Amino acid sequence: MSRADLVVVANRLPVDRVEGPDGEPVWRRSPGGLVTALEQVMQNLDGAWVGWGGKADLDVEPFEFDGNLLVPVPLSTEHLRDYYEGFSNGTIWPLYHDVIAAPEFKRSWWDAYVTVNRRFAAAAAEVVAEGGFVWVQDYQLQLVPQMVRALRSDVTIGYFHHIPFPAYALFAQLPWRAQVLQGLLGADVVGFQRVADAGNFQRSIRRLLNHPTKGDTVQVPDGDGSRLVIAKPYPISIDAEHFLELARRPDIIARAQAIREQVGSAKLMLGVDRLDYTKGIRHRLKAYGELLADGDISGHDATLVQVASPSRPGVEAYQDLRDEIEMTVARINGDYSTVENTAIRYLHQGYPREEMVALYLAADVMLVTALRDGMNLVAKEYVAVRADNTGVLVLSEFAGAADELGSALLVNPHDIEGMKETMMRALEMPVAEQARRMKTMRRKVLDNDVEKWGRTFLADIDELRRRRADGEGA
Ligand code: G6P
């Protein structure tokens, strides 16, 4: 097997296994944000990607795809239950999102997490070239940096944490908190979305491990000496130019017009989320339902299109959420729709990027009301495609994107009265104010695209390597 200078390690491979024209299984690039983020970074490098193939017990050999080597890690049904649905999405996900749902602490889940992380680490250690770079992605793989380091001391290791890192008081609940911190500190660079996330991480390091921190660095004891680990924010972004290109495509513009015609004169409010309890969909529906109930808006004035793409259906909290959301949507539609107008168009489906861009172009108001969110790329995608500077973004202050998009209408989604006022303000905002806000936000998004994100992270890695080569022992 050829070895790669850059090895990305992520829970999922950047491809989905689908049925080909003759019924045989083929791989197709998956639409996820992480994939587009990293495909740019990997384009000019001799890269490999280690990840799960998306189906239980799928055991296939490494293969070439678009110039990169993909290395599938097989996972059994039990491992998926305990490592993926269990520890990753039943323990870490709710704990790191401020305990919006109750995390469960199960020893058997932790054991599976350790076992599976070891498998990913072994696969990465086998494929990375001498002195290469291993880039680990996200909360499912927090132990991998340390495990790779133990196997391959010659390589440089990065870790990027796509979700929030919680405040110490919450993180401290985790029975395996020290092991998780040690796992992450196996990396040379640990990246976060927000300044606050990096701060929370450093505070936990000081309190639980007593390692000194200074600025963006942590001093980790190593043999007789110590090793410097960089821990700082690198807010992730989107391929803004690619979204703009889609927004200029005549077929997509025509599709946006068709959507607009469907809703008549009503203002179109849009929500686009994975069906996840962190996204604040319930709060959004509550505020919208009350505006209809109070008579502040009618189905004639506004309609809400809510895309809620299916997510993690094997996890109980997601099943409960789906029931609750669908009951609420049905009630609101039953009470306020007419034969002509639908109050909420609820779509429990995933869509290709082209359809998403058409929806963004058609939407007068974009609602991103997450209770907690690492970044939220939907907010950035909406802003990127609004080239005529119209449209209003309502953005939760608890989404990472709020740090950069301060010109959005910021909301606290727990404050239903505040949400109602902000929605009304968004619906009534004069075009001049829309343009002023949108221009500022667009500049931010276009100047800080995902290519820059990757470049900044890799520049810090290169700097560390240089220092190492110069014998500074960084
Ligand atoms: C979030 C996480 C990703 C994850 C994605 C989809 O964005 O940060 O790591 O891949 O959700 O979730 P799933 O469980 O379907 O991979």
Short mmCIF file of C-alpha atoms and ligand atoms in Angstrom, two decimals:
data_model
loop_
_atom_site.label_atom_id
_atom_site.label_comp_id
_atom_site.label_asym_id
_atom_site.label_seq_id
_atom_site.Cartn_x
_atom_site.Cartn_y
_atom_site.Cartn_z
CA MET A 1 0.00 0.00 0.00
CA SER A 2 1.36 3.45 -0.90
CA ARG A 3 1.91 5.82 2.00
CA ALA A 4 0.50 9.33 2.23
CA ASP A 5 2.01 12.62 3.43
CA LEU A 6 -1.38 13.81 4.71
CA VAL A 7 -3.80 11.41 6.37
CA VAL A 8 -7.23 12.65 7.39
CA VAL A 9 -8.91 10.51 10.05
CA ALA A 10 -12.66 11.07 10.45
CA ASN A 11 -15.56 8.95 11.63
CA ARG A 12 -17.00 8.87 8.12
CA LEU A 13 -15.29 8.43 4.77
CA PRO A 14 -16.01 11.29 2.31
CA VAL A 15 -18.07 8.89 0.15
CA ASP A 16 -21.32 6.94 0.42
CA ARG A 17 -21.81 3.43 -0.87
CA VAL A 18 -24.79 3.51 -3.24
CA GLU A 19 -26.22 1.27 -5.90
CA GLY A 20 -24.69 1.75 -9.36
CA PRO A 21 -26.53 1.56 -12.71
CA ASP A 22 -26.26 -2.23 -12.86
CA GLY A 23 -27.22 -2.76 -9.24
CA GLU A 24 -23.61 -3.14 -8.12
CA PRO A 25 -22.34 -1.05 -5.18
CA VAL A 26 -20.38 2.08 -6.14
CA TRP A 27 -18.91 4.95 -4.11
CA ARG A 28 -20.30 8.46 -4.53
CA ARG A 29 -18.92 11.63 -2.97
CA SER A 30 -21.06 12.51 0.07
CA PRO A 31 -22.54 15.98 0.35
CA GLY A 32 -21.32 16.77 3.89
CA GLY A 33 -19.60 19.99 4.92
CA LEU A 34 -16.48 18.29 6.27
CA VAL A 35 -15.93 16.64 2.92
CA THR A 36 -15.98 19.90 0.98
CA ALA A 37 -13.88 21.52 3.66
CA LEU A 38 -11.13 18.97 3.41
CA GLU A 39 -11.33 18.10 -0.27
CA GLN A 40 -9.84 21.52 -1.02
CA VAL A 41 -7.04 21.00 1.46
CA MET A 42 -6.29 17.53 0.10
CA GLN A 43 -6.41 18.48 -3.56
CA ASN A 44 -2.74 19.37 -3.91
CA LEU A 45 -1.39 16.78 -1.53
CA ASP A 46 -0.66 13.12 -1.66
CA GLY A 47 -3.53 12.33 0.68
CA ALA A 48 -5.32 9.44 2.33
CA TRP A 49 -8.57 9.39 4.31
CA VAL A 50 -9.28 6.86 7.05
CA GLY A 51 -12.96 6.47 8.01
CA TRP A 52 -15.99 4.27 8.40
CA GLY A 53 -17.78 3.30 5.15
CA GLY A 54 -21.26 4.13 6.48
CA LYS A 55 -22.65 0.57 6.81
CA ALA A 56 -22.24 -2.04 9.55
CA ASP A 57 -19.73 -4.83 8.92
CA LEU A 58 -18.61 -3.36 5.61
CA ASP A 59 -15.12 -4.77 5.09
CA VAL A 60 -13.51 -3.51 1.89
CA GLU A 61 -9.89 -2.96 0.90
CA PRO A 62 -8.42 0.56 0.62
CA PHE A 63 -9.19 2.09 -2.78
CA GLU A 64 -8.39 5.17 -4.87
CA PHE A 65 -11.03 7.87 -5.22
CA ASP A 66 -10.45 11.23 -6.95
CA GLY A 67 -6.69 10.94 -6.56
CA ASN A 68 -6.72 10.07 -2.86
CA LEU A 69 -6.47 6.76 -1.06
CA LEU A 70 -9.56 5.91 1.01
CA VAL A 71 -9.05 3.46 3.86
CA PRO A 72 -12.32 2.01 5.21
CA VAL A 73 -12.44 1.00 8.89
CA PRO A 74 -14.97 -1.81 9.37
CA LEU A 75 -17.33 -1.45 12.34
CA SER A 76 -19.67 -4.15 13.61
CA THR A 77 -23.30 -3.55 14.59
CA GLU A 78 -22.28 -3.74 18.26
CA HIS A 79 -19.48 -1.23 17.79
CA LEU A 80 -21.82 1.14 16.02
CA ARG A 81 -24.31 0.82 18.86
CA ASP A 82 -21.76 1.39 21.64
CA TYR A 83 -19.12 3.62 20.01
CA TYR A 84 -21.20 5.68 17.52
CA GLU A 85 -24.76 5.82 18.86
CA GLY A 86 -23.59 5.22 22.44
CA PHE A 87 -20.47 7.05 23.57
CA SER A 88 -20.18 9.51 20.65
CA ASN A 89 -23.83 10.49 20.33
CA GLY A 90 -25.34 9.46 23.67
CA THR A 91 -22.52 10.69 25.94
CA ILE A 92 -20.16 13.20 24.31
CA TRP A 93 -22.60 14.96 21.96
CA PRO A 94 -25.15 15.96 24.66
CA LEU A 95 -22.44 16.66 27.28
CA TYR A 96 -20.51 18.96 24.94
CA HIS A 97 -23.72 20.73 23.84
CA ASP A 98 -24.39 22.00 27.35
CA VAL A 99 -26.47 18.98 28.42
CA ILE A 100 -29.51 20.00 26.34
CA ALA A 101 -30.29 16.27 26.48
CA ALA A 102 -29.06 14.16 29.39
CA PRO A 103 -25.76 12.38 28.66
CA GLU A 104 -25.54 8.73 29.70
CA PHE A 105 -22.32 7.45 31.20
CA LYS A 106 -21.98 3.75 30.43
CA ARG A 107 -18.76 1.84 30.96
CA SER A 108 -19.48 -0.56 28.09
CA TRP A 109 -19.83 2.45 25.72
CA TRP A 110 -16.51 3.85 26.90
CA ASP A 111 -14.81 0.47 26.33
CA ALA A 112 -16.12 0.37 22.75
CA TYR A 113 -14.97 3.98 22.20
CA VAL A 114 -11.43 3.05 23.26
CA THR A 115 -11.42 -0.07 21.07
CA VAL A 116 -12.72 1.71 17.98
CA ASN A 117 -10.44 4.74 18.44
CA ARG A 118 -7.53 2.27 18.57
CA ARG A 119 -8.61 0.81 15.23
CA PHE A 120 -8.73 4.20 13.54
CA ALA A 121 -5.31 5.05 15.02
CA ALA A 122 -3.79 1.78 13.81
CA ALA A 123 -5.11 2.34 10.28
CA ALA A 124 -3.73 5.90 10.23
CA ALA A 125 -0.35 4.82 11.61
CA GLU A 126 -0.08 2.20 8.89
CA VAL A 127 -0.82 4.52 5.97
CA VAL A 128 1.04 7.71 6.93
CA ALA A 129 4.43 8.32 5.28
CA GLU A 130 7.64 8.83 7.28
CA GLY A 131 7.47 12.30 8.88
CA GLY A 132 3.95 12.84 7.49
CA PHE A 133 0.93 14.62 8.97
CA VAL A 134 -2.13 12.97 10.51
CA TRP A 135 -5.17 15.20 10.83
CA VAL A 136 -7.85 13.82 13.17
CA GLN A 137 -11.41 15.20 12.94
CA ASP A 138 -13.98 15.61 15.67
CA TYR A 139 -15.38 14.24 18.89
CA GLN A 140 -15.82 10.64 17.81
CA LEU A 141 -12.01 10.26 17.74
CA GLN A 142 -10.64 12.20 20.71
CA LEU A 143 -8.27 9.41 21.76
CA VAL A 144 -6.74 8.94 18.32
CA PRO A 145 -4.05 11.68 18.58
CA GLN A 146 -2.37 10.06 21.58
CA MET A 147 -2.75 6.57 20.10
CA VAL A 148 -1.14 7.60 16.81
CA ARG A 149 1.70 9.29 18.69
CA ALA A 150 2.38 6.07 20.60
CA LEU A 151 2.60 4.15 17.33
CA ARG A 152 4.43 6.72 15.18
CA SER A 153 6.57 9.26 17.01
CA ASP A 154 7.94 10.55 13.66
CA VAL A 155 4.66 12.12 12.46
CA THR A 156 3.02 15.46 13.21
CA ILE A 157 -0.54 15.25 14.50
CA GLY A 158 -3.40 17.75 14.30
CA TYR A 159 -6.88 17.48 15.77
CA PHE A 160 -9.85 19.68 14.90
CA HIS A 161 -12.88 19.76 17.17
CA HIS A 162 -15.96 20.68 15.11
CA ILE A 163 -18.39 20.90 18.04
CA PRO A 164 -18.32 23.04 21.20
CA PHE A 165 -15.95 22.23 24.04
CA PRO A 166 -17.99 22.63 27.24
CA ALA A 167 -17.33 24.67 30.36
CA TYR A 168 -15.27 22.93 33.04
CA ALA A 169 -18.24 22.33 35.37
CA LEU A 170 -19.93 20.23 32.66
CA PHE A 171 -16.85 18.53 31.27
CA ALA A 172 -15.91 17.50 34.81
CA GLN A 173 -18.96 15.18 34.89
CA LEU A 174 -17.29 12.82 32.42
CA PRO A 175 -15.94 9.80 34.32
CA TRP A 176 -13.14 9.47 31.70
CA ARG A 177 -12.33 13.19 31.57
CA ALA A 178 -8.58 12.80 32.19
CA GLN A 179 -8.23 10.10 29.53
CA VAL A 180 -10.04 12.27 26.97
CA LEU A 181 -7.76 15.25 27.68
CA GLN A 182 -4.68 13.03 27.46
CA GLY A 183 -5.98 11.65 24.18
CA LEU A 184 -6.37 15.13 22.68
CA LEU A 185 -3.00 16.30 23.98
CA GLY A 186 -1.37 13.62 21.84
CA ALA A 187 -1.79 16.15 19.02
CA ASP A 188 0.68 18.94 18.23
CA VAL A 189 -2.15 21.32 17.35
CA VAL A 190 -5.65 21.07 18.84
CA GLY A 191 -8.06 23.35 16.96
CA PHE A 192 -11.44 24.68 18.10
CA GLN A 193 -14.22 26.74 16.54
CA ARG A 194 -14.46 29.61 19.04
CA VAL A 195 -12.15 31.43 21.41
CA ALA A 196 -14.47 30.24 24.21
CA ASP A 197 -14.00 26.57 23.26
CA ALA A 198 -10.20 26.82 23.36
CA GLY A 199 -10.52 28.65 26.71
CA ASN A 200 -12.74 25.92 28.18
CA PHE A 201 -10.29 23.25 27.01
CA GLN A 202 -7.31 25.03 28.54
CA ARG A 203 -9.15 25.54 31.82
CA SER A 204 -9.96 21.82 32.02
CA ILE A 205 -6.30 21.00 31.32
CA ARG A 206 -5.15 23.26 34.17
CA ARG A 207 -7.72 22.01 36.65
CA LEU A 208 -7.60 18.29 35.87
CA LEU A 209 -4.04 17.71 34.70
CA ASN A 210 -2.18 20.67 36.24
CA HIS A 211 -0.32 21.35 33.00
CA PRO A 212 0.68 25.01 32.63
CA THR A 213 -0.88 26.96 29.75
CA LYS A 214 0.32 30.22 28.26
CA GLY A 215 -1.45 32.08 25.47
CA ASP A 216 -2.28 29.50 22.81
CA THR A 217 0.00 26.81 24.19
CA VAL A 218 -0.08 23.99 26.72
CA GLN A 219 3.11 22.57 28.19
CA VAL A 220 2.76 18.80 28.29
CA PRO A 221 5.29 16.70 30.27
CA ASP A 222 7.11 14.38 27.87
CA GLY A 223 9.84 12.01 29.08
CA ASP A 224 12.34 14.13 30.98
CA GLY A 225 11.27 17.35 29.30
CA SER A 226 8.07 18.78 27.91
CA ARG A 227 6.28 19.27 24.62
CA LEU A 228 4.36 22.37 23.52
CA VAL A 229 0.85 21.80 22.20
CA ILE A 230 -0.96 24.62 20.40
CA ALA A 231 -4.65 24.88 21.45
CA LYS A 232 -6.47 27.71 19.73
CA PRO A 233 -9.47 28.68 17.59
CA TYR A 234 -9.59 28.12 13.82
CA PRO A 235 -13.21 28.93 12.91
CA ILE A 236 -14.21 26.65 10.04
CA SER A 237 -15.94 27.94 6.95
CA ILE A 238 -17.36 27.00 3.55
CA ASP A 239 -16.18 27.01 -0.05
CA ALA A 240 -17.88 30.37 -0.59
CA GLU A 241 -16.87 30.65 -4.26
CA HIS A 242 -18.42 27.27 -5.03
CA PHE A 243 -21.72 28.34 -3.42
CA LEU A 244 -21.64 31.58 -5.39
CA GLU A 245 -21.13 29.66 -8.63
CA LEU A 246 -24.18 27.53 -7.85
CA ALA A 247 -26.16 30.69 -7.08
CA ARG A 248 -25.36 32.01 -10.58
CA ARG A 249 -26.48 28.87 -12.39
CA PRO A 250 -29.61 29.55 -14.52
CA ASP A 251 -31.29 26.25 -13.58
CA ILE A 252 -30.85 26.98 -9.88
CA ILE A 253 -32.10 30.56 -10.27
CA ALA A 254 -35.14 29.21 -12.14
CA ARG A 255 -35.75 26.70 -9.37
CA ALA A 256 -35.61 29.50 -6.77
CA GLN A 257 -38.17 31.47 -8.78
CA ALA A 258 -40.44 28.45 -8.99
CA ILE A 259 -40.27 28.04 -5.21
CA ARG A 260 -41.12 31.72 -4.77
CA GLU A 261 -44.10 31.45 -7.10
CA GLN A 262 -45.37 28.50 -5.10
CA VAL A 263 -45.55 30.58 -1.93
CA GLY A 264 -47.24 33.53 -3.65
CA SER A 265 -46.87 36.90 -1.99
CA ALA A 266 -45.95 35.41 1.37
CA LYS A 267 -42.51 36.06 2.83
CA LEU A 268 -40.51 32.88 2.93
CA MET A 269 -38.80 32.02 6.19
CA LEU A 270 -36.38 29.11 6.02
CA GLY A 271 -34.85 26.69 8.51
CA VAL A 272 -32.31 24.08 7.41
CA ASP A 273 -31.00 21.69 10.03
CA ARG A 274 -30.17 18.12 10.79
CA LEU A 275 -33.07 16.93 12.95
CA ASP A 276 -31.11 17.42 16.17
CA TYR A 277 -32.16 18.72 19.60
CA THR A 278 -29.24 21.16 19.58
CA LYS A 279 -30.70 23.09 16.64
CA GLY A 280 -33.53 24.81 18.52
CA ILE A 281 -36.20 23.73 16.02
CA ARG A 282 -38.80 23.40 18.80
CA HIS A 283 -38.12 26.93 20.02
CA ARG A 284 -38.36 28.27 16.47
CA LEU A 285 -41.70 26.52 15.92
CA LYS A 286 -43.01 27.78 19.25
CA ALA A 287 -42.21 31.39 18.40
CA TYR A 288 -43.63 31.06 14.90
CA GLY A 289 -46.78 29.31 16.16
CA GLU A 290 -47.37 32.11 18.68
CA LEU A 291 -47.01 34.80 16.01
CA LEU A 292 -49.75 33.01 14.06
CA ALA A 293 -51.88 32.55 17.19
CA ASP A 294 -51.51 36.22 18.18
CA GLY A 295 -52.49 37.30 14.65
CA ASP A 296 -49.18 39.13 14.13
CA ILE A 297 -48.78 37.17 10.92
CA SER A 298 -51.09 35.02 8.83
CA GLY A 299 -50.40 32.23 6.37
CA HIS A 300 -50.97 34.85 3.69
CA ASP A 301 -48.06 37.01 4.97
CA ALA A 302 -45.48 34.37 5.67
CA THR A 303 -44.68 30.71 5.34
CA LEU A 304 -42.01 28.66 7.05
CA VAL A 305 -40.08 26.06 5.10
CA GLN A 306 -38.33 23.75 7.55
CA VAL A 307 -35.89 21.24 6.16
CA ALA A 308 -35.04 18.75 8.91
CA SER A 309 -32.74 16.13 7.48
CA PRO A 310 -32.90 12.70 9.12
CA SER A 311 -30.12 12.14 11.63
CA ARG A 312 -28.98 9.40 14.04
CA PRO A 313 -32.32 7.54 14.03
CA GLY A 314 -30.92 4.81 16.28
CA VAL A 315 -30.51 7.23 19.22
CA GLU A 316 -33.54 7.54 21.49
CA ALA A 317 -33.31 11.30 22.03
CA TYR A 318 -33.53 11.78 18.25
CA GLN A 319 -36.59 9.55 17.98
CA ASP A 320 -38.30 11.52 20.76
CA LEU A 321 -37.38 14.81 19.12
CA ARG A 322 -38.81 13.69 15.79
CA ASP A 323 -42.12 12.74 17.41
CA GLU A 324 -42.31 16.06 19.21
CA ILE A 325 -41.44 18.18 16.16
CA GLU A 326 -43.84 16.35 13.89
CA MET A 327 -46.67 16.66 16.41
CA THR A 328 -46.02 20.41 16.73
CA VAL A 329 -45.88 20.93 12.96
CA ALA A 330 -49.13 19.01 12.50
CA ARG A 331 -50.86 21.08 15.21
CA ILE A 332 -49.72 24.41 13.80
CA ASN A 333 -50.68 23.40 10.27
CA GLY A 334 -54.04 22.08 11.46
CA ASP A 335 -54.79 25.34 13.23
CA TYR A 336 -53.40 27.92 10.79
CA SER A 337 -53.08 26.51 7.27
CA THR A 338 -55.78 27.19 4.71
CA VAL A 339 -56.60 25.42 1.48
CA GLU A 340 -54.42 28.04 -0.24
CA ASN A 341 -51.62 28.51 2.30
CA THR A 342 -49.52 26.11 4.31
CA ALA A 343 -48.17 27.56 7.54
CA ILE A 344 -45.18 25.20 7.76
CA ARG A 345 -43.76 23.15 4.91
CA TYR A 346 -41.90 20.48 6.81
CA LEU A 347 -39.43 18.35 4.87
CA HIS A 348 -37.89 15.38 6.67
CA GLN A 349 -35.42 14.72 3.87
CA GLY A 350 -31.87 15.40 2.82
CA TYR A 351 -31.36 17.44 -0.35
CA PRO A 352 -28.51 17.95 -2.80
CA ARG A 353 -26.61 21.18 -2.55
CA GLU A 354 -28.29 22.60 -5.69
CA GLU A 355 -31.72 22.45 -4.05
CA MET A 356 -30.36 24.01 -0.87
CA VAL A 357 -28.96 26.94 -2.82
CA ALA A 358 -32.30 27.41 -4.60
CA LEU A 359 -33.99 27.52 -1.19
CA TYR A 360 -31.43 30.02 0.13
CA LEU A 361 -32.05 32.24 -2.89
CA ALA A 362 -35.80 32.04 -2.40
CA ALA A 363 -35.73 32.76 1.34
CA ASP A 364 -36.41 36.28 2.65
CA VAL A 365 -35.44 35.28 6.17
CA MET A 366 -33.08 32.53 7.29
CA LEU A 367 -33.64 31.18 10.81
CA VAL A 368 -30.65 29.65 12.61
CA THR A 369 -31.78 29.32 16.21
CA ALA A 370 -29.49 26.64 17.64
CA LEU A 371 -29.35 26.24 21.43
CA ARG A 372 -25.69 25.35 21.03
CA ASP A 373 -23.74 24.78 17.81
CA GLY A 374 -20.02 24.45 17.08
CA MET A 375 -20.17 26.76 14.06
CA ASN A 376 -23.29 26.32 11.83
CA LEU A 377 -22.29 26.41 8.20
CA VAL A 378 -25.87 26.89 6.98
CA ALA A 379 -25.67 30.49 8.25
CA LYS A 380 -22.51 31.04 6.20
CA GLU A 381 -23.96 29.35 3.12
CA TYR A 382 -27.03 31.61 3.19
CA VAL A 383 -24.88 34.71 3.47
CA ALA A 384 -22.50 33.56 0.70
CA VAL A 385 -25.22 33.15 -1.94
CA ARG A 386 -27.05 36.47 -1.27
CA ALA A 387 -25.00 38.35 -3.86
CA ASP A 388 -27.64 41.11 -4.23
CA ASN A 389 -27.31 41.85 -0.48
CA THR A 390 -30.97 41.22 0.28
CA GLY A 391 -32.26 38.79 2.89
CA VAL A 392 -32.10 38.67 6.67
CA LEU A 393 -30.20 36.20 8.83
CA VAL A 394 -31.64 35.54 12.29
CA LEU A 395 -28.80 33.89 14.17
CA SER A 396 -28.52 32.35 17.62
CA GLU A 397 -25.83 33.88 19.78
CA PHE A 398 -25.05 30.29 20.85
CA ALA A 399 -23.88 29.25 17.38
CA GLY A 400 -20.15 29.62 16.69
CA ALA A 401 -20.97 31.62 13.56
CA ALA A 402 -22.23 34.48 15.78
CA ASP A 403 -18.61 35.38 16.62
CA GLU A 404 -18.02 36.37 12.99
CA LEU A 405 -21.55 37.31 11.89
CA GLY A 406 -22.35 40.00 14.44
CA SER A 407 -24.35 41.92 11.81
CA ALA A 408 -27.03 39.24 11.77
CA LEU A 409 -30.10 39.73 13.98
CA LEU A 410 -28.75 37.88 17.01
CA VAL A 411 -31.22 36.03 19.23
CA ASN A 412 -31.33 34.03 22.42
CA PRO A 413 -33.52 31.10 21.33
CA HIS A 414 -34.67 30.43 24.90
CA ASP A 415 -36.30 33.87 24.95
CA ILE A 416 -39.49 33.18 23.00
CA GLU A 417 -40.74 36.79 23.25
CA GLY A 418 -37.38 38.02 21.96
CA MET A 419 -37.49 35.50 19.12
CA LYS A 420 -40.99 36.66 18.13
CA GLU A 421 -39.91 40.30 18.08
CA THR A 422 -36.81 39.46 16.05
CA MET A 423 -38.76 37.40 13.53
CA MET A 424 -41.16 40.32 13.03
CA ARG A 425 -38.26 42.71 12.69
CA ALA A 426 -36.70 40.40 10.09
CA LEU A 427 -39.95 40.19 8.11
CA GLU A 428 -40.33 43.97 8.13
CA MET A 429 -36.70 45.03 7.68
CA PRO A 430 -36.22 47.79 5.06
CA VAL A 431 -34.09 46.79 2.08
CA ALA A 432 -31.42 49.40 2.92
CA GLU A 433 -30.86 47.89 6.35
CA GLN A 434 -30.81 44.38 4.88
CA ALA A 435 -28.10 45.47 2.46
CA ARG A 436 -26.00 47.16 5.13
CA ARG A 437 -25.99 44.08 7.32
CA MET A 438 -25.62 41.56 4.52
CA LYS A 439 -22.65 43.40 2.99
CA THR A 440 -20.68 43.25 6.23
CA MET A 441 -21.48 39.57 6.71
CA ARG A 442 -20.66 38.66 3.11
CA ARG A 443 -17.28 40.30 3.34
CA LYS A 444 -16.50 38.17 6.41
CA VAL A 445 -17.60 34.93 4.77
CA LEU A 446 -15.96 35.56 1.41
CA ASP A 447 -12.66 36.68 3.00
CA ASN A 448 -12.54 33.74 5.40
CA ASP A 449 -13.39 30.71 3.33
CA VAL A 450 -12.54 27.12 4.08
CA GLU A 451 -9.41 27.25 1.99
CA LYS A 452 -8.07 29.88 4.37
CA TRP A 453 -9.13 27.77 7.36
CA GLY A 454 -7.11 24.80 6.06
CA ARG A 455 -4.18 26.99 5.15
CA THR A 456 -4.05 28.58 8.61
CA PHE A 457 -4.15 25.22 10.38
CA LEU A 458 -1.50 23.74 8.12
CA ALA A 459 0.71 26.83 8.51
CA ASP A 460 0.82 26.24 12.28
CA ILE A 461 1.66 22.58 11.67
CA ASP A 462 4.49 23.55 9.28
CA GLU A 463 5.84 26.06 11.77
CA LEU A 464 5.96 23.33 14.44
CA ARG A 465 7.73 20.97 12.07
CA ARG A 466 10.30 23.65 11.24
CA ARG A 467 10.95 24.26 14.90
CA ARG A 468 11.33 20.54 15.50
CA ALA A 469 13.74 20.23 12.60
CA ASP A 470 15.75 23.16 14.04
CA GLY A 471 15.96 21.20 17.28
CA GLU A 472 13.88 23.56 19.37
CA GLY A 473 11.99 20.56 20.68
CA ALA A 474 8.62 22.25 20.17
C1 G6P B 1 -21.87 17.20 13.08
C2 G6P B 1 -20.57 16.60 13.56
C3 G6P B 1 -19.93 15.72 12.51
C4 G6P B 1 -20.93 14.71 11.99
C5 G6P B 1 -22.19 15.41 11.48
C6 G6P B 1 -23.26 14.45 10.98
O1 G6P B 1 -21.63 18.17 12.13
O2 G6P B 1 -19.67 17.62 13.98
O3 G6P B 1 -18.80 15.05 13.04
O4 G6P B 1 -20.37 13.91 10.99
O5 G6P B 1 -22.72 16.20 12.53
O6 G6P B 1 -23.58 13.51 11.95
P1 G6P B 1 -23.42 11.95 11.73
O7 G6P B 1 -23.59 11.35 13.08
O8 G6P B 1 -24.50 11.57 10.76
O9 G6P B 1 -22.05 11.70 11.14
#
